[in-house]
Amino acid sequence: MRIRGFAHSVRVKGRRGFLILRSGADTVQCTYSHVQGDSACLDAEVFSLLSKTAPESFVEVEGTLQKTGFPIKSCSVQDREVLVQGFMVISAASDLPFSMRDVSAPEKEKENKNIATVAYNKRLDFRALDLRTPHSQAIFRVIDSIMHMYRSVLRKNGFVEIKTPKLIEAASEGGANCFSVDFFRRKAFLAQSPQLYKQMAVIGGLRRVYEVGHVYRAEESNINRYLSEFVGLDLEMEISTSYTEVYLFVYRLLTSIFGYLETECREDLETIRRFRHFDDITYGSEPLVLTYRECVEMLRKNGVNMEYGADFNREAEKMLGAIVKREHGVDLFIVESYPLAVRAFYTKRSDADSTMSNSYDFILRGEEILSGAQRISDYSELLDSVDRAGISRDSVRGYLETFRLGVPPHGGAGIGLERLVKAYFGFSDIRYFSMFPRDPARLYP
């Protein structure tokens, strides 16, 4: 057999040697010797070459696979090893910026004085090397599975995938936190979300649409919780009778994804858990739905001084998650009926209370992972809302004109992929879940 991979480690004991070869997340022991008559005997030149191979060099091993009489606990393949009969260095590594052993070690072992602490910024500077760690590879396989299931569930429910422009004429949604770029001697902006365009697609008759695409936010925020560029999982759909149809569907979508991870990604979840422990998330077969007012009362009863009409800050979200977990036993729940004043201009006003809105957020482990709402579908009402928000009608004229063409009631949601995965695993740093993160302090590599 012939296998290729990275030289994880090489250990020589007398005239015998042991190479741990890593391919993806799997490792296998390759034994070799310079003992005549040994089935893994190499000539002196090859024995020396292999023994001096630098860690992380990309190599090729030719040999025979055999069962071992004892488990090789240092490898993922524990009951077999390769008897080396040929060896070649395809690409030698040199001057590694950090040890793979140090960055692969479980968090609980970082107190071990023999394991060096590597600053995460340094790991990100050499991200291609950092990605070779088992937990990093497991994270991105989990993310791939989330996107696969997201698309699969939506397609089965009649959704059409669309791609909306990221270069736009005016700051999207009237927001100020947009990146500006030069566009053939004109100023253009990077889209904050596909919101206006996915609404226009539903108005265009596609009925149910979704997008997996990049989103840009020019916010000087905490780099551990926010990214300047992230992946948005957005959807929009027609509403038959009530906006609750949307959040009930989104709940089924998310729990389908979580169920898939729990059954199909168990090995990857355990790899990540070995690096940093996390508890399995808890959620009901039907969602726990709380109103904004109920949540404010819960916070007040637990000593949080919060006024009606204010949005939840990070501390309030975290406290709310802890209260709900204690009183209802779930990590995932929905908060609906937010004050109209704290939602975007296109959000539909509640018929029952003109100060409230047909909107909702999903909270997972005390962190908001998505926002959604029913949208305004009446042209005159939308014009009034744009004016109240202080947005120039001209800046959203293409969007506004669409609402003179006949509009079905509709609503949707926007999910931040990296934030969703961060909350799922209970990590404190969102950058683990972006392959090459962009934040106010990082534009490299």
CSV table of C-alpha atoms in Angstrom, one decimal:
chain,number,residue,atom,x,y,z
A,1,MET,CA,0.0,0.0,0.0
A,2,ARG,CA,1.0,3.6,-0.5
A,3,ILE,CA,-0.2,6.5,1.7
A,4,ARG,CA,0.5,10.2,1.9
A,5,GLY,CA,0.2,12.6,4.7
A,6,PHE,CA,1.9,14.9,7.2
A,7,ALA,CA,4.7,13.7,9.4
A,8,HIS,CA,3.1,14.2,12.8
A,9,SER,CA,6.1,12.9,14.8
A,10,VAL,CA,9.2,10.7,14.4
A,11,ARG,CA,10.8,8.7,17.2
A,12,VAL,CA,13.9,6.6,16.9
A,13,LYS,CA,14.9,4.0,19.4
A,14,GLY,CA,18.2,2.3,18.5
A,15,ARG,CA,17.9,0.8,15.0
A,16,ARG,CA,14.1,1.1,15.0
A,17,GLY,CA,11.9,4.1,14.3
A,18,PHE,CA,8.3,5.1,14.5
A,19,LEU,CA,6.6,7.6,12.3
A,20,ILE,CA,3.2,8.9,13.1
A,21,LEU,CA,1.6,9.8,9.8
A,22,ARG,CA,-1.5,12.1,9.8
A,23,SER,CA,-4.0,12.3,7.0
A,24,GLY,CA,-6.9,14.6,7.7
A,25,ALA,CA,-7.9,13.9,11.3
A,26,ASP,CA,-6.6,10.3,11.2
A,27,THR,CA,-3.2,9.1,12.4
A,28,VAL,CA,-1.4,5.8,11.9
A,29,GLN,CA,1.9,4.5,13.2
A,30,CYS,CA,4.5,3.5,10.6
A,31,THR,CA,7.3,1.4,11.9
A,32,TYR,CA,10.7,1.0,10.2
A,33,SER,CA,14.1,-0.4,11.1
A,34,HIS,CA,17.7,-0.9,10.0
A,35,VAL,CA,17.8,-4.5,11.1
A,36,GLN,CA,18.7,-7.0,8.4
A,37,GLY,CA,15.9,-9.5,7.9
A,38,ASP,CA,13.3,-7.3,9.4
A,39,SER,CA,10.1,-6.9,7.3
A,40,ALA,CA,10.4,-3.2,7.7
A,41,CYS,CA,14.1,-2.9,7.1
A,42,LEU,CA,15.3,0.2,5.2
A,43,ASP,CA,18.8,0.9,3.8
A,44,ALA,CA,20.9,3.3,5.8
A,45,GLU,CA,20.2,6.3,3.5
A,46,VAL,CA,16.4,6.0,3.7
A,47,PHE,CA,16.5,5.1,7.4
A,48,SER,CA,18.5,8.3,8.1
A,49,LEU,CA,16.2,10.4,5.8
A,50,LEU,CA,13.1,9.2,7.6
A,51,SER,CA,14.6,9.6,11.0
A,52,LYS,CA,15.5,13.2,10.3
A,53,THR,CA,12.2,14.2,8.7
A,54,ALA,CA,11.0,17.5,10.0
A,55,PRO,CA,7.5,17.6,11.6
A,56,GLU,CA,4.7,18.6,9.3
A,57,SER,CA,6.6,17.6,6.2
A,58,PHE,CA,4.4,16.1,3.5
A,59,VAL,CA,5.6,12.5,2.9
A,60,GLU,CA,4.7,9.3,1.1
A,61,VAL,CA,5.1,5.9,2.7
A,62,GLU,CA,5.0,2.6,0.9
A,63,GLY,CA,4.5,-0.5,3.0
A,64,THR,CA,2.4,-3.3,4.4
A,65,LEU,CA,-0.5,-2.9,6.8
A,66,GLN,CA,-0.6,-5.4,9.6
A,67,LYS,CA,-2.5,-5.9,12.8
A,68,THR,CA,-0.9,-5.1,16.1
A,69,GLY,CA,-1.0,-7.2,19.3
A,70,PHE,CA,-1.8,-4.2,21.4
A,71,PRO,CA,-3.6,-0.9,21.0
A,72,ILE,CA,-1.6,2.1,19.8
A,73,LYS,CA,-3.2,4.7,22.0
A,74,SER,CA,-1.4,7.7,20.4
A,75,CYS,CA,-3.1,7.1,17.0
A,76,SER,CA,-6.6,7.1,15.8
A,77,VAL,CA,-5.9,3.8,14.0
A,78,GLN,CA,-5.1,1.7,17.1
A,79,ASP,CA,-5.2,-1.9,15.9
A,80,ARG,CA,-3.0,-1.6,12.8
A,81,GLU,CA,0.3,-0.2,11.8
A,82,VAL,CA,2.3,0.2,8.5
A,83,LEU,CA,5.5,-1.7,8.1
A,84,VAL,CA,7.6,0.8,6.0
A,85,GLN,CA,9.3,-0.5,2.9
A,86,GLY,CA,9.7,2.8,1.0
A,87,PHE,CA,9.7,6.4,2.0
A,88,MET,CA,9.9,9.8,0.2
A,89,VAL,CA,9.7,13.4,1.4
A,90,ILE,CA,7.4,15.2,-1.1
A,91,SER,CA,7.6,18.6,0.6
A,92,ALA,CA,9.8,19.3,3.6
A,93,ALA,CA,8.6,21.7,6.3
A,94,SER,CA,10.9,24.1,8.1
A,95,ASP,CA,10.8,26.7,10.8
A,96,LEU,CA,7.3,25.9,12.2
A,97,PRO,CA,5.9,28.9,14.1
A,98,PHE,CA,4.5,26.7,16.8
A,99,SER,CA,4.2,23.0,17.8
A,100,MET,CA,1.2,21.1,16.6
A,101,ARG,CA,1.3,19.3,19.9
A,102,ASP,CA,0.8,22.6,21.8
A,103,VAL,CA,-2.1,23.8,19.7
A,104,SER,CA,-3.8,20.4,19.5
A,105,ALA,CA,-3.7,19.8,23.3
A,106,PRO,CA,-7.1,19.8,25.1
A,107,GLU,CA,-7.8,23.1,26.9
A,108,LYS,CA,-7.9,21.4,30.3
A,109,GLU,CA,-4.3,20.3,29.7
A,110,LYS,CA,-3.0,23.8,29.0
A,111,GLU,CA,-1.9,24.1,32.7
A,112,ASN,CA,0.7,21.4,32.0
A,113,LYS,CA,4.1,23.1,32.0
A,114,ASN,CA,5.3,21.0,29.2
A,115,ILE,CA,2.6,22.4,26.8
A,116,ALA,CA,3.3,25.9,25.6
A,117,THR,CA,0.4,28.4,25.3
A,118,VAL,CA,0.2,29.7,21.7
A,119,ALA,CA,-1.6,33.0,21.3
A,120,TYR,CA,-4.7,32.6,19.1
A,121,ASN,CA,-3.7,35.6,16.9
A,122,LYS,CA,-0.4,33.8,16.1
A,123,ARG,CA,-2.4,30.6,15.2
A,124,LEU,CA,-4.6,32.8,12.9
A,125,ASP,CA,-1.4,34.3,11.3
A,126,PHE,CA,-0.5,30.8,10.3
A,127,ARG,CA,-4.0,29.5,9.7
A,128,ALA,CA,-3.1,26.8,7.2
A,129,LEU,CA,-1.0,25.1,9.9
A,130,ASP,CA,-3.6,25.7,12.6
A,131,LEU,CA,-6.2,24.0,10.4
A,132,ARG,CA,-4.3,20.7,10.6
A,133,THR,CA,-5.4,20.3,14.2
A,134,PRO,CA,-8.1,17.7,14.8
A,135,HIS,CA,-10.5,20.1,16.4
A,136,SER,CA,-10.2,22.6,13.6
A,137,GLN,CA,-10.9,20.0,11.0
A,138,ALA,CA,-13.8,18.7,13.0
A,139,ILE,CA,-15.3,22.2,13.3
A,140,PHE,CA,-15.3,22.8,9.6
A,141,ARG,CA,-16.7,19.4,8.8
A,142,VAL,CA,-19.6,20.2,11.2
A,143,ILE,CA,-20.1,23.6,9.5
A,144,ASP,CA,-20.2,21.8,6.1
A,145,SER,CA,-22.9,19.5,7.6
A,146,ILE,CA,-24.9,22.4,8.8
A,147,MET,CA,-24.9,24.0,5.4
A,148,HIS,CA,-25.7,20.7,3.7
A,149,MET,CA,-28.7,20.1,6.0
A,150,TYR,CA,-29.8,23.8,5.7
A,151,ARG,CA,-30.0,23.4,2.0
A,152,SER,CA,-31.5,20.0,2.1
A,153,VAL,CA,-34.4,20.8,4.4
A,154,LEU,CA,-35.2,24.0,2.5
A,155,ARG,CA,-35.2,22.3,-0.9
A,156,LYS,CA,-37.5,19.6,0.5
A,157,ASN,CA,-39.9,22.4,1.6
A,158,GLY,CA,-40.1,24.2,-1.8
A,159,PHE,CA,-37.4,26.8,-1.2
A,160,VAL,CA,-35.3,28.1,-4.1
A,161,GLU,CA,-31.7,29.1,-3.5
A,162,ILE,CA,-30.9,32.6,-4.8
A,163,LYS,CA,-27.8,34.8,-4.9
A,164,THR,CA,-28.2,38.5,-4.2
A,165,PRO,CA,-25.8,41.3,-5.0
A,166,LYS,CA,-23.1,42.3,-2.5
A,167,LEU,CA,-22.2,45.5,-4.3
A,168,ILE,CA,-25.0,47.9,-3.8
A,169,GLU,CA,-25.8,51.5,-4.6
A,170,ALA,CA,-26.7,52.7,-1.1
A,171,ALA,CA,-26.1,51.6,2.4
A,172,SER,CA,-28.4,48.6,2.7
A,173,GLU,CA,-31.4,48.9,5.0
A,174,GLY,CA,-30.5,52.5,5.6
A,175,GLY,CA,-27.7,51.5,8.0
A,176,ALA,CA,-24.6,53.5,8.6
A,177,ASN,CA,-22.3,50.5,9.3
A,178,CYS,CA,-21.4,49.6,5.7
A,179,PHE,CA,-18.1,49.3,4.0
A,180,SER,CA,-17.7,51.6,1.0
A,181,VAL,CA,-15.8,50.7,-2.1
A,182,ASP,CA,-14.8,52.5,-5.3
A,183,PHE,CA,-17.1,51.3,-8.2
A,184,PHE,CA,-16.0,52.9,-11.5
A,185,ARG,CA,-15.5,56.3,-10.0
A,186,ARG,CA,-18.7,56.0,-8.0
A,187,LYS,CA,-19.1,55.0,-4.3
A,188,ALA,CA,-20.7,51.6,-3.7
A,189,PHE,CA,-21.3,49.7,-0.6
A,190,LEU,CA,-20.9,46.1,0.6
A,191,ALA,CA,-24.3,44.6,1.6
A,192,GLN,CA,-25.1,44.2,5.2
A,193,SER,CA,-27.7,41.6,4.4
A,194,PRO,CA,-29.7,40.2,1.5
A,195,GLN,CA,-32.9,41.4,3.2
A,196,LEU,CA,-34.3,43.8,0.6
A,197,TYR,CA,-33.5,41.5,-2.3
A,198,LYS,CA,-34.9,38.3,-0.8
A,199,GLN,CA,-38.2,40.2,-0.2
A,200,MET,CA,-38.1,41.3,-3.9
A,201,ALA,CA,-37.6,37.7,-4.9
A,202,VAL,CA,-40.7,36.6,-3.0
A,203,ILE,CA,-42.7,39.5,-4.5
A,204,GLY,CA,-41.4,38.3,-7.8
A,205,GLY,CA,-43.4,35.1,-7.4
A,206,LEU,CA,-40.7,32.7,-6.1
A,207,ARG,CA,-42.7,32.3,-2.9
A,208,ARG,CA,-40.0,30.7,-0.8
A,209,VAL,CA,-36.3,31.6,-1.2
A,210,TYR,CA,-33.1,31.3,0.7
A,211,GLU,CA,-29.4,32.3,0.4
A,212,VAL,CA,-26.1,31.2,1.8
A,213,GLY,CA,-23.8,34.1,1.3
A,214,HIS,CA,-21.3,36.5,2.7
A,215,VAL,CA,-22.5,39.5,4.8
A,216,TYR,CA,-20.4,42.6,5.7
A,217,ARG,CA,-20.7,44.7,8.8
A,218,ALA,CA,-18.4,47.7,9.4
A,219,GLU,CA,-18.7,47.7,13.2
A,220,GLU,CA,-15.9,48.4,15.7
A,221,SER,CA,-17.1,45.5,17.9
A,222,ASN,CA,-15.7,42.9,20.3
A,223,ILE,CA,-13.6,40.7,18.0
A,224,ASN,CA,-14.4,37.6,20.0
A,225,ARG,CA,-18.2,37.9,19.3
A,226,TYR,CA,-18.5,39.7,16.0
A,227,LEU,CA,-17.0,39.4,12.5
A,228,SER,CA,-16.7,42.0,9.8
A,229,GLU,CA,-17.4,39.4,7.2
A,230,PHE,CA,-19.5,36.3,7.9
A,231,VAL,CA,-21.8,33.8,6.3
A,232,GLY,CA,-25.5,34.5,6.4
A,233,LEU,CA,-28.1,31.8,6.2
A,234,ASP,CA,-31.2,33.8,5.1
A,235,LEU,CA,-34.7,32.8,4.1
A,236,GLU,CA,-37.9,34.5,3.1
A,237,MET,CA,-41.4,33.0,2.5
A,238,GLU,CA,-45.0,33.8,1.9
A,239,ILE,CA,-47.3,33.8,4.9
A,240,SER,CA,-50.7,32.3,4.8
A,241,THR,CA,-52.3,33.4,8.0
A,242,SER,CA,-49.8,34.4,10.7
A,243,TYR,CA,-46.1,35.3,11.1
A,244,THR,CA,-45.8,32.5,13.6
A,245,GLU,CA,-45.7,30.1,10.6
A,246,VAL,CA,-42.3,31.4,9.8
A,247,TYR,CA,-40.7,31.0,13.3
A,248,LEU,CA,-42.3,27.5,13.7
A,249,PHE,CA,-40.8,26.5,10.4
A,250,VAL,CA,-37.4,27.9,11.3
A,251,TYR,CA,-37.5,26.0,14.6
A,252,ARG,CA,-38.1,22.8,12.8
A,253,LEU,CA,-35.3,23.6,10.4
A,254,LEU,CA,-32.8,24.2,13.2
A,255,THR,CA,-33.8,21.2,15.2
A,256,SER,CA,-33.5,19.0,12.1
A,257,ILE,CA,-30.0,20.4,11.7
A,258,PHE,CA,-29.2,19.7,15.3
A,259,GLY,CA,-30.6,16.2,15.1
A,260,TYR,CA,-28.5,15.5,12.0
A,261,LEU,CA,-25.3,16.6,13.8
A,262,GLU,CA,-26.1,14.4,16.8
A,263,THR,CA,-26.5,11.3,14.7
A,264,GLU,CA,-24.2,11.8,11.7
A,265,CYS,CA,-21.4,13.9,13.1
A,266,ARG,CA,-20.8,12.2,16.4
A,267,GLU,CA,-17.1,11.6,15.9
A,268,ASP,CA,-16.5,15.2,15.0
A,269,LEU,CA,-18.5,16.4,18.0
A,270,GLU,CA,-16.4,14.2,20.3
A,271,THR,CA,-13.2,15.5,18.7
A,272,ILE,CA,-14.3,19.0,19.5
A,273,ARG,CA,-15.4,18.0,23.0
A,274,ARG,CA,-12.0,16.5,23.7
A,275,PHE,CA,-10.4,19.9,22.9
A,276,ARG,CA,-12.9,21.9,24.8
A,277,HIS,CA,-15.8,20.4,26.8
A,278,PHE,CA,-19.3,21.4,25.9
A,279,ASP,CA,-22.7,20.1,27.1
A,280,ASP,CA,-25.2,18.8,24.5
A,281,ILE,CA,-27.8,21.4,23.8
A,282,THR,CA,-31.4,20.8,25.1
A,283,TYR,CA,-34.5,21.7,23.2
A,284,GLY,CA,-38.1,20.6,23.0
A,285,SER,CA,-40.0,18.9,20.1
A,286,GLU,CA,-42.1,22.1,20.1
A,287,PRO,CA,-40.6,25.5,20.8
A,288,LEU,CA,-40.7,27.4,24.0
A,289,VAL,CA,-42.1,30.8,22.9
A,290,LEU,CA,-41.9,33.8,25.3
A,291,THR,CA,-43.1,37.3,24.6
A,292,TYR,CA,-40.7,40.3,24.9
A,293,ARG,CA,-42.8,41.5,27.9
A,294,GLU,CA,-42.6,38.1,29.6
A,295,CYS,CA,-38.8,38.2,29.2
A,296,VAL,CA,-38.5,41.7,30.7
A,297,GLU,CA,-40.5,40.6,33.7
A,298,MET,CA,-38.3,37.5,34.1
A,299,LEU,CA,-35.2,39.6,34.1
A,300,ARG,CA,-36.6,42.2,36.5
A,301,LYS,CA,-37.6,39.4,38.9
A,302,ASN,CA,-33.9,38.3,38.8
A,303,GLY,CA,-32.5,41.7,39.6
A,304,VAL,CA,-31.9,43.1,36.1
A,305,ASN,CA,-32.9,46.7,35.9
A,306,MET,CA,-34.5,46.8,32.4
A,307,GLU,CA,-37.0,49.3,31.0
A,308,TYR,CA,-39.8,48.2,28.6
A,309,GLY,CA,-38.9,49.3,25.1
A,310,ALA,CA,-35.2,48.7,25.4
A,311,ASP,CA,-33.5,45.9,23.4
A,312,PHE,CA,-31.7,43.1,25.2
A,313,ASN,CA,-28.0,43.7,25.6
A,314,ARG,CA,-25.4,40.9,25.8
A,315,GLU,CA,-25.7,40.6,29.6
A,316,ALA,CA,-29.5,40.5,29.5
A,317,GLU,CA,-29.4,37.8,26.8
A,318,LYS,CA,-27.0,35.7,28.9
A,319,MET,CA,-29.1,36.1,32.0
A,320,LEU,CA,-32.3,35.3,30.1
A,321,GLY,CA,-30.7,32.1,28.8
A,322,ALA,CA,-29.7,31.0,32.3
A,323,ILE,CA,-33.2,31.7,33.7
A,324,VAL,CA,-34.9,29.8,30.9
A,325,LYS,CA,-32.5,26.9,31.3
A,326,ARG,CA,-33.2,26.8,35.1
A,327,GLU,CA,-37.0,27.2,34.8
A,328,HIS,CA,-37.8,25.4,31.6
A,329,GLY,CA,-34.8,23.1,31.0
A,330,VAL,CA,-34.0,24.2,27.4
A,331,ASP,CA,-31.1,26.0,25.8
A,332,LEU,CA,-33.1,27.0,22.7
A,333,PHE,CA,-36.1,29.3,22.8
A,334,ILE,CA,-37.9,32.0,20.9
A,335,VAL,CA,-38.7,35.6,22.0
A,336,GLU,CA,-41.5,37.2,20.0
A,337,SER,CA,-43.3,40.6,19.8
A,338,TYR,CA,-40.4,43.0,20.2
A,339,PRO,CA,-41.1,46.8,20.4
A,340,LEU,CA,-41.4,48.2,17.0
A,341,ALA,CA,-38.8,50.9,17.8
A,342,VAL,CA,-36.0,48.4,18.1
A,343,ARG,CA,-36.6,46.6,14.9
A,344,ALA,CA,-35.8,47.4,11.3
A,345,PHE,CA,-37.9,49.8,9.2
A,346,TYR,CA,-39.5,47.0,7.1
A,347,THR,CA,-40.9,45.2,10.2
A,348,LYS,CA,-44.7,44.7,10.4
A,349,ARG,CA,-46.5,46.5,13.2
A,350,SER,CA,-48.6,44.3,15.5
A,351,ASP,CA,-52.3,44.6,15.0
A,352,ALA,CA,-52.9,44.0,18.7
A,353,ASP,CA,-50.5,46.8,19.9
A,354,SER,CA,-49.2,49.5,17.7
A,355,THR,CA,-46.0,49.9,19.7
A,356,MET,CA,-45.1,46.3,19.2
A,357,SER,CA,-44.1,44.3,16.1
A,358,ASN,CA,-44.6,40.9,14.5
A,359,SER,CA,-40.9,39.9,15.1
A,360,TYR,CA,-38.9,37.4,17.0
A,361,ASP,CA,-35.4,36.3,17.9
A,362,PHE,CA,-34.0,32.8,18.7
A,363,ILE,CA,-31.8,32.5,21.7
A,364,LEU,CA,-29.4,29.6,22.1
A,365,ARG,CA,-27.3,29.2,25.3
A,366,GLY,CA,-28.0,32.8,26.2
A,367,GLU,CA,-27.0,34.2,22.8
A,368,GLU,CA,-29.1,35.5,19.9
A,369,ILE,CA,-28.5,33.4,16.9
A,370,LEU,CA,-31.1,34.8,14.5
A,371,SER,CA,-33.6,37.5,14.0
A,372,GLY,CA,-36.8,37.5,12.0
A,373,ALA,CA,-40.1,39.1,11.4
A,374,GLN,CA,-43.1,39.6,9.2
A,375,ARG,CA,-42.4,42.4,6.7
A,376,ILE,CA,-44.5,45.3,5.8
A,377,SER,CA,-46.4,44.5,2.6
A,378,ASP,CA,-48.4,47.7,2.2
A,379,TYR,CA,-46.8,50.5,0.1
A,380,SER,CA,-48.1,53.5,2.0
A,381,GLU,CA,-47.3,51.9,5.3
A,382,LEU,CA,-43.8,51.2,4.1
A,383,LEU,CA,-43.3,54.8,3.0
A,384,ASP,CA,-44.3,56.0,6.4
A,385,SER,CA,-41.9,53.6,8.1
A,386,VAL,CA,-39.0,54.7,5.9
A,387,ASP,CA,-39.7,58.3,6.7
A,388,ARG,CA,-39.9,57.7,10.4
A,389,ALA,CA,-36.6,55.9,10.3
A,390,GLY,CA,-35.0,58.9,8.7
A,391,ILE,CA,-34.0,56.9,5.6
A,392,SER,CA,-33.9,58.7,2.2
A,393,ARG,CA,-36.6,57.3,-0.1
A,394,ASP,CA,-34.2,57.7,-3.0
A,395,SER,CA,-31.6,55.4,-1.4
A,396,VAL,CA,-34.1,52.5,-1.4
A,397,ARG,CA,-36.2,53.5,-4.4
A,398,GLY,CA,-35.8,50.2,-6.2
A,399,TYR,CA,-37.0,48.3,-3.2
A,400,LEU,CA,-39.9,50.7,-2.6
A,401,GLU,CA,-41.2,50.6,-6.2
A,402,THR,CA,-41.5,46.8,-5.9
A,403,PHE,CA,-44.3,47.3,-3.4
A,404,ARG,CA,-46.5,49.0,-6.0
A,405,LEU,CA,-46.7,45.8,-7.9
A,406,GLY,CA,-48.9,43.6,-5.6
A,407,VAL,CA,-47.3,42.0,-2.6
A,408,PRO,CA,-48.1,38.8,-0.8
A,409,PRO,CA,-47.8,38.8,3.0
A,410,HIS,CA,-44.3,37.5,3.8
A,411,GLY,CA,-41.6,37.1,6.5
A,412,GLY,CA,-38.3,35.5,7.1
A,413,ALA,CA,-35.2,35.2,9.1
A,414,GLY,CA,-31.4,35.8,9.0
A,415,ILE,CA,-29.0,33.4,10.7
A,416,GLY,CA,-25.3,34.1,11.3
A,417,LEU,CA,-23.6,30.8,10.6
A,418,GLU,CA,-20.5,31.4,12.7
A,419,ARG,CA,-22.5,32.7,15.6
A,420,LEU,CA,-24.9,29.8,15.4
A,421,VAL,CA,-22.0,27.3,15.6
A,422,LYS,CA,-20.3,29.3,18.4
A,423,ALA,CA,-23.4,29.2,20.5
A,424,TYR,CA,-23.9,25.5,19.7
A,425,PHE,CA,-20.5,24.6,21.1
A,426,GLY,CA,-20.6,27.3,23.8
A,427,PHE,CA,-17.2,28.8,22.8
A,428,SER,CA,-16.4,32.4,23.7
A,429,ASP,CA,-14.4,33.2,20.5
A,430,ILE,CA,-16.3,33.3,17.2
A,431,ARG,CA,-13.1,33.2,15.2
A,432,TYR,CA,-12.7,29.5,15.7
A,433,PHE,CA,-15.6,29.1,13.3
A,434,SER,CA,-14.4,31.3,10.4
A,435,MET,CA,-11.7,29.7,8.3
A,436,PHE,CA,-10.0,33.0,7.6
A,437,PRO,CA,-11.7,35.5,10.0
A,438,ARG,CA,-12.1,39.2,9.2
A,439,ASP,CA,-12.6,41.6,12.1
A,440,PRO,CA,-11.6,45.2,12.9
A,441,ALA,CA,-8.1,44.0,13.8
A,442,ARG,CA,-7.5,41.4,11.0
A,443,LEU,CA,-7.2,41.5,7.3
A,444,TYR,CA,-4.5,38.8,7.0
A,445,PRO,CA,-3.9,36.2,5.7
